[in-house]
Amino acid sequence: MEDRTTTQKPFSDYIVYVDESGDHGLKSIDQNYPVFVLAFCIFKKQKYCQQAVPALQAFKFKHFGHDQVVLHETDIRRDRGDFAFLKTKEAKASFLNELTVIIEQSPFALICTAIKKIPYQQRYHSPDNPYHVALGFGLERVFYYLREQGAHNAKTHVVVEKRGKVEDNELELEFRRICDGANYQGNRLPFELIFADKKSNSSGLQLADLVARPVGLHLLKPEQSNRAFDVLKPKFYGGNNREGRGLKCFP
């Protein structure tokens, strides 16, 4: 007799990579970049394996001869370490143009949450950790996105970079609190947190790192030309209606 019992998949078809731009501290605020941005890159696993990872590997083989280099936005911007060869204007422009095309063609949906630290600090007598606030806004919106894809019942892994034992423990507690129902709609969120070593060479984490700062710069100087942000616009959850969905700025 045919068994018609439907077996729910243990894992969803999606994975989320999270990285930040700016620091989450409020004691000493960088006046040139007074914003904290958390970027959530949501990949369908099949497309991640077939498109995003091979594209980044091919890029690394071309420019470095191997694929062990970790693409870090700060190091690239400052021509530091493996990126010291980018000190000429021509080399930098060519490298960034190629990387921008890879980001443009990478198949991910984007959700970014940003905390404008000065008004945030002024609004609250004892403000919460900006990272935790941004995490809550982001996880809510990742859940809404997955719900629209019909992928909100199976477990989805959320990958973040290790920062330190104390910070990681605090983050894990906050993550669990949010997923247990401490979110806007009181939903139980089917997410599992994965900590990745900074040297893990995760393509997803590198892409999340590369997209976070252009978003911060756009929020600080929206009138300024920002090609990197323009490339990201179609990727935001909500598309042209991204404000509040794919791009949440607080306050």
CSV table of C-alpha atoms in Angstrom, one decimal:
chain,number,residue,atom,x,y,z
A,1,MET,CA,0.0,0.0,0.0
A,2,GLU,CA,1.4,3.4,-1.0
A,3,ASP,CA,2.5,5.6,1.9
A,4,ARG,CA,1.1,9.1,1.3
A,5,THR,CA,2.6,10.6,4.4
A,6,THR,CA,4.4,13.8,3.5
A,7,THR,CA,7.8,14.1,5.1
A,8,GLN,CA,8.9,17.6,5.9
A,9,LYS,CA,12.4,18.4,4.8
A,10,PRO,CA,14.8,19.0,7.7
A,11,PHE,CA,16.6,21.9,6.1
A,12,SER,CA,15.3,24.6,3.8
A,13,ASP,CA,16.7,25.2,0.3
A,14,TYR,CA,18.1,28.5,1.5
A,15,ILE,CA,21.1,29.7,3.5
A,16,VAL,CA,21.8,33.1,4.9
A,17,TYR,CA,25.2,34.8,5.3
A,18,VAL,CA,25.6,37.8,7.5
A,19,ASP,CA,28.3,40.4,7.9
A,20,GLU,CA,28.7,44.0,9.1
A,21,SER,CA,30.1,47.4,8.2
A,22,GLY,CA,31.1,49.8,10.9
A,23,ASP,CA,31.5,48.9,14.6
A,24,HIS,CA,28.6,48.4,17.0
A,25,GLY,CA,30.1,50.5,19.8
A,26,LEU,CA,28.5,53.7,21.0
A,27,LYS,CA,31.1,55.1,23.4
A,28,SER,CA,33.4,56.4,20.6
A,29,ILE,CA,31.5,57.0,17.4
A,30,ASP,CA,33.4,57.6,14.2
A,31,GLN,CA,32.1,60.9,12.9
A,32,ASN,CA,33.1,59.9,9.3
A,33,TYR,CA,31.0,56.7,9.5
A,34,PRO,CA,28.5,56.9,12.3
A,35,VAL,CA,26.4,54.0,11.1
A,36,PHE,CA,26.3,50.3,11.8
A,37,VAL,CA,25.1,48.1,8.9
A,38,LEU,CA,24.2,44.4,9.1
A,39,ALA,CA,23.9,42.7,5.6
A,40,PHE,CA,21.9,39.5,5.2
A,41,CYS,CA,22.6,37.7,1.8
A,42,ILE,CA,20.0,35.0,1.2
A,43,PHE,CA,21.0,32.3,-1.3
A,44,LYS,CA,19.2,29.4,-2.7
A,45,LYS,CA,21.7,26.6,-2.0
A,46,GLN,CA,21.7,25.2,-5.5
A,47,LYS,CA,22.5,28.6,-7.1
A,48,TYR,CA,25.0,29.4,-4.5
A,49,CYS,CA,27.0,26.2,-5.3
A,50,GLN,CA,26.6,26.4,-9.1
A,51,GLN,CA,27.1,30.2,-9.6
A,52,ALA,CA,28.3,32.3,-6.7
A,53,VAL,CA,31.1,30.0,-5.4
A,54,PRO,CA,32.7,29.2,-8.8
A,55,ALA,CA,32.6,32.9,-9.9
A,56,LEU,CA,34.5,34.0,-6.8
A,57,GLN,CA,37.0,31.1,-7.1
A,58,ALA,CA,37.7,31.9,-10.8
A,59,PHE,CA,38.2,35.6,-9.9
A,60,LYS,CA,40.7,34.6,-7.2
A,61,PHE,CA,42.6,32.2,-9.5
A,62,LYS,CA,42.9,34.9,-12.1
A,63,HIS,CA,44.2,37.6,-9.7
A,64,PHE,CA,46.2,35.6,-7.1
A,65,GLY,CA,46.9,32.2,-8.7
A,66,HIS,CA,45.0,30.4,-5.9
A,67,ASP,CA,41.7,30.6,-4.1
A,68,GLN,CA,42.8,31.0,-0.5
A,69,VAL,CA,42.7,34.8,-0.4
A,70,VAL,CA,39.8,36.1,1.7
A,71,LEU,CA,38.1,39.1,0.0
A,72,HIS,CA,37.8,41.7,2.8
A,73,GLU,CA,36.3,45.1,1.9
A,74,THR,CA,38.6,47.0,4.3
A,75,ASP,CA,41.8,45.4,3.0
A,76,ILE,CA,40.8,46.0,-0.6
A,77,ARG,CA,39.9,49.6,0.1
A,78,ARG,CA,43.2,50.2,1.8
A,79,ASP,CA,45.4,48.2,-0.6
A,80,ARG,CA,46.5,46.1,2.3
A,81,GLY,CA,48.1,42.6,2.5
A,82,ASP,CA,47.2,40.5,-0.5
A,83,PHE,CA,45.7,43.6,-2.2
A,84,ALA,CA,48.9,45.7,-2.1
A,85,PHE,CA,49.1,45.4,-5.9
A,86,LEU,CA,46.0,47.6,-6.2
A,87,LYS,CA,47.9,50.8,-5.4
A,88,THR,CA,47.7,52.1,-9.0
A,89,LYS,CA,44.5,53.7,-10.1
A,90,GLU,CA,44.2,51.5,-13.2
A,91,ALA,CA,44.8,48.2,-11.3
A,92,LYS,CA,42.3,49.2,-8.6
A,93,ALA,CA,39.6,50.2,-11.1
A,94,SER,CA,39.9,47.0,-13.1
A,95,PHE,CA,39.8,44.8,-10.0
A,96,LEU,CA,36.8,46.6,-8.6
A,97,ASN,CA,34.9,46.5,-11.9
A,98,GLU,CA,35.3,42.8,-12.2
A,99,LEU,CA,34.3,42.3,-8.6
A,100,THR,CA,31.2,44.5,-9.1
A,101,VAL,CA,30.1,42.4,-12.0
A,102,ILE,CA,30.4,39.2,-9.9
A,103,ILE,CA,28.3,40.8,-7.2
A,104,GLU,CA,25.8,42.0,-9.7
A,105,GLN,CA,25.5,38.5,-11.2
A,106,SER,CA,25.5,36.6,-7.9
A,107,PRO,CA,22.0,35.1,-7.2
A,108,PHE,CA,21.2,36.4,-3.8
A,109,ALA,CA,18.4,38.4,-2.2
A,110,LEU,CA,19.6,41.2,0.1
A,111,ILE,CA,18.3,42.5,3.4
A,112,CYS,CA,20.2,45.2,5.2
A,113,THR,CA,19.5,46.8,8.6
A,114,ALA,CA,21.3,49.9,9.6
A,115,ILE,CA,21.5,51.8,12.9
A,116,LYS,CA,22.3,55.5,12.7
A,117,LYS,CA,24.3,55.7,15.9
A,118,ILE,CA,24.1,59.4,16.8
A,119,PRO,CA,20.3,59.7,16.7
A,120,TYR,CA,19.9,56.2,18.1
A,121,GLN,CA,22.1,57.2,21.1
A,122,GLN,CA,20.2,60.5,21.6
A,123,ARG,CA,16.8,58.8,21.5
A,124,TYR,CA,17.4,56.2,24.3
A,125,HIS,CA,18.8,56.7,27.8
A,126,SER,CA,20.2,53.2,27.8
A,127,PRO,CA,20.4,52.1,24.2
A,128,ASP,CA,20.7,48.4,23.4
A,129,ASN,CA,23.6,46.9,21.5
A,130,PRO,CA,23.2,48.1,17.9
A,131,TYR,CA,24.3,44.7,16.6
A,132,HIS,CA,21.5,43.0,18.5
A,133,VAL,CA,18.9,45.6,17.3
A,134,ALA,CA,20.0,45.2,13.7
A,135,LEU,CA,19.9,41.5,14.1
A,136,GLY,CA,16.3,41.5,15.3
A,137,PHE,CA,15.1,43.7,12.4
A,138,GLY,CA,17.1,41.5,9.9
A,139,LEU,CA,15.9,38.1,11.1
A,140,GLU,CA,12.3,39.3,11.1
A,141,ARG,CA,12.6,40.3,7.4
A,142,VAL,CA,14.5,37.1,6.5
A,143,PHE,CA,11.6,35.2,7.9
A,144,TYR,CA,9.1,37.2,5.8
A,145,TYR,CA,11.2,36.6,2.7
A,146,LEU,CA,11.4,32.9,3.3
A,147,ARG,CA,7.7,32.7,4.0
A,148,GLU,CA,7.0,34.2,0.6
A,149,GLN,CA,9.2,31.5,-0.9
A,150,GLY,CA,7.3,28.8,1.0
A,151,ALA,CA,10.5,28.0,2.9
A,152,HIS,CA,9.7,29.2,6.4
A,153,ASN,CA,8.9,25.8,8.0
A,154,ALA,CA,12.2,24.0,7.5
A,155,LYS,CA,15.4,24.9,9.3
A,156,THR,CA,17.5,27.6,7.7
A,157,HIS,CA,21.1,28.2,8.8
A,158,VAL,CA,22.3,31.7,9.4
A,159,VAL,CA,26.1,32.0,9.1
A,160,VAL,CA,28.0,34.8,10.9
A,161,GLU,CA,31.7,35.4,11.5
A,162,LYS,CA,33.3,34.7,14.9
A,163,ARG,CA,34.2,37.9,16.7
A,164,GLY,CA,35.3,36.8,20.2
A,165,LYS,CA,34.1,34.5,22.9
A,166,VAL,CA,32.2,37.1,25.0
A,167,GLU,CA,30.6,38.8,21.9
A,168,ASP,CA,29.7,35.4,20.3
A,169,ASN,CA,28.0,34.2,23.5
A,170,GLU,CA,26.0,37.4,23.8
A,171,LEU,CA,25.0,37.2,20.1
A,172,GLU,CA,23.9,33.6,20.5
A,173,LEU,CA,21.7,34.4,23.5
A,174,GLU,CA,20.1,37.3,21.6
A,175,PHE,CA,19.7,35.2,18.5
A,176,ARG,CA,17.8,32.5,20.5
A,177,ARG,CA,15.7,35.1,22.2
A,178,ILE,CA,14.6,36.6,18.9
A,179,CYS,CA,13.9,33.2,17.4
A,180,ASP,CA,11.9,32.1,20.4
A,181,GLY,CA,9.4,34.9,19.8
A,182,ALA,CA,11.0,38.2,20.8
A,183,ASN,CA,10.2,39.8,17.4
A,184,TYR,CA,7.6,42.1,16.0
A,185,GLN,CA,5.0,39.4,15.1
A,186,GLY,CA,5.9,37.0,17.9
A,187,ASN,CA,6.9,34.3,15.4
A,188,ARG,CA,9.0,31.3,16.3
A,189,LEU,CA,11.8,31.6,13.7
A,190,PRO,CA,13.2,28.3,12.4
A,191,PHE,CA,16.8,29.5,12.2
A,192,GLU,CA,20.0,28.0,13.5
A,193,LEU,CA,23.1,30.1,14.1
A,194,ILE,CA,26.4,29.0,12.7
A,195,PHE,CA,29.7,30.7,13.7
A,196,ALA,CA,32.4,30.7,11.0
A,197,ASP,CA,36.1,31.3,11.6
A,198,LYS,CA,37.4,34.6,10.1
A,199,LYS,CA,39.7,32.4,8.0
A,200,SER,CA,37.0,30.0,6.8
A,201,ASN,CA,37.1,31.5,3.3
A,202,SER,CA,33.3,31.4,2.9
A,203,SER,CA,32.2,32.9,-0.4
A,204,GLY,CA,28.8,33.9,1.2
A,205,LEU,CA,30.4,35.7,4.1
A,206,GLN,CA,32.8,37.5,1.7
A,207,LEU,CA,29.9,38.7,-0.5
A,208,ALA,CA,28.1,39.9,2.6
A,209,ASP,CA,31.2,41.8,3.7
A,210,LEU,CA,31.5,43.4,0.3
A,211,VAL,CA,27.9,44.7,0.1
A,212,ALA,CA,27.6,46.1,3.6
A,213,ARG,CA,29.7,49.3,3.3
A,214,PRO,CA,28.1,50.6,0.0
A,215,VAL,CA,24.8,50.5,1.8
A,216,GLY,CA,26.2,52.5,4.8
A,217,LEU,CA,27.7,55.1,2.4
A,218,HIS,CA,24.4,55.4,0.6
A,219,LEU,CA,22.5,56.1,3.9
A,220,LEU,CA,25.1,58.7,5.0
A,221,LYS,CA,25.4,60.4,1.6
A,222,PRO,CA,22.3,59.5,-0.5
A,223,GLU,CA,23.0,62.2,-3.1
A,224,GLN,CA,26.5,61.0,-3.8
A,225,SER,CA,27.2,58.7,-6.8
A,226,ASN,CA,27.5,55.1,-5.6
A,227,ARG,CA,27.8,52.5,-8.3
A,228,ALA,CA,28.1,49.7,-5.8
A,229,PHE,CA,24.8,50.5,-4.2
A,230,ASP,CA,23.1,50.9,-7.6
A,231,VAL,CA,24.2,47.3,-8.5
A,232,LEU,CA,22.6,46.2,-5.2
A,233,LYS,CA,19.2,47.9,-5.7
A,234,PRO,CA,17.5,45.0,-7.7
A,235,LYS,CA,18.7,42.5,-5.1
A,236,PHE,CA,16.9,44.1,-2.1
A,237,TYR,CA,13.9,42.2,-0.7
A,238,GLY,CA,10.9,44.3,-1.9
A,239,GLY,CA,12.6,45.7,-5.0
A,240,ASN,CA,11.6,49.3,-5.5
A,241,ASN,CA,9.6,49.1,-2.3
A,242,ARG,CA,12.7,48.0,-0.3
A,243,GLU,CA,12.4,50.8,2.3
A,244,GLY,CA,11.4,49.0,5.5
A,245,ARG,CA,11.6,45.6,3.9
A,246,GLY,CA,14.9,45.0,2.2
A,247,LEU,CA,16.5,48.1,3.7
A,248,LYS,CA,15.6,49.0,7.3
A,249,CYS,CA,17.2,52.1,8.8
A,250,PHE,CA,16.7,52.9,12.4
A,251,PRO,CA,15.8,55.4,13.9
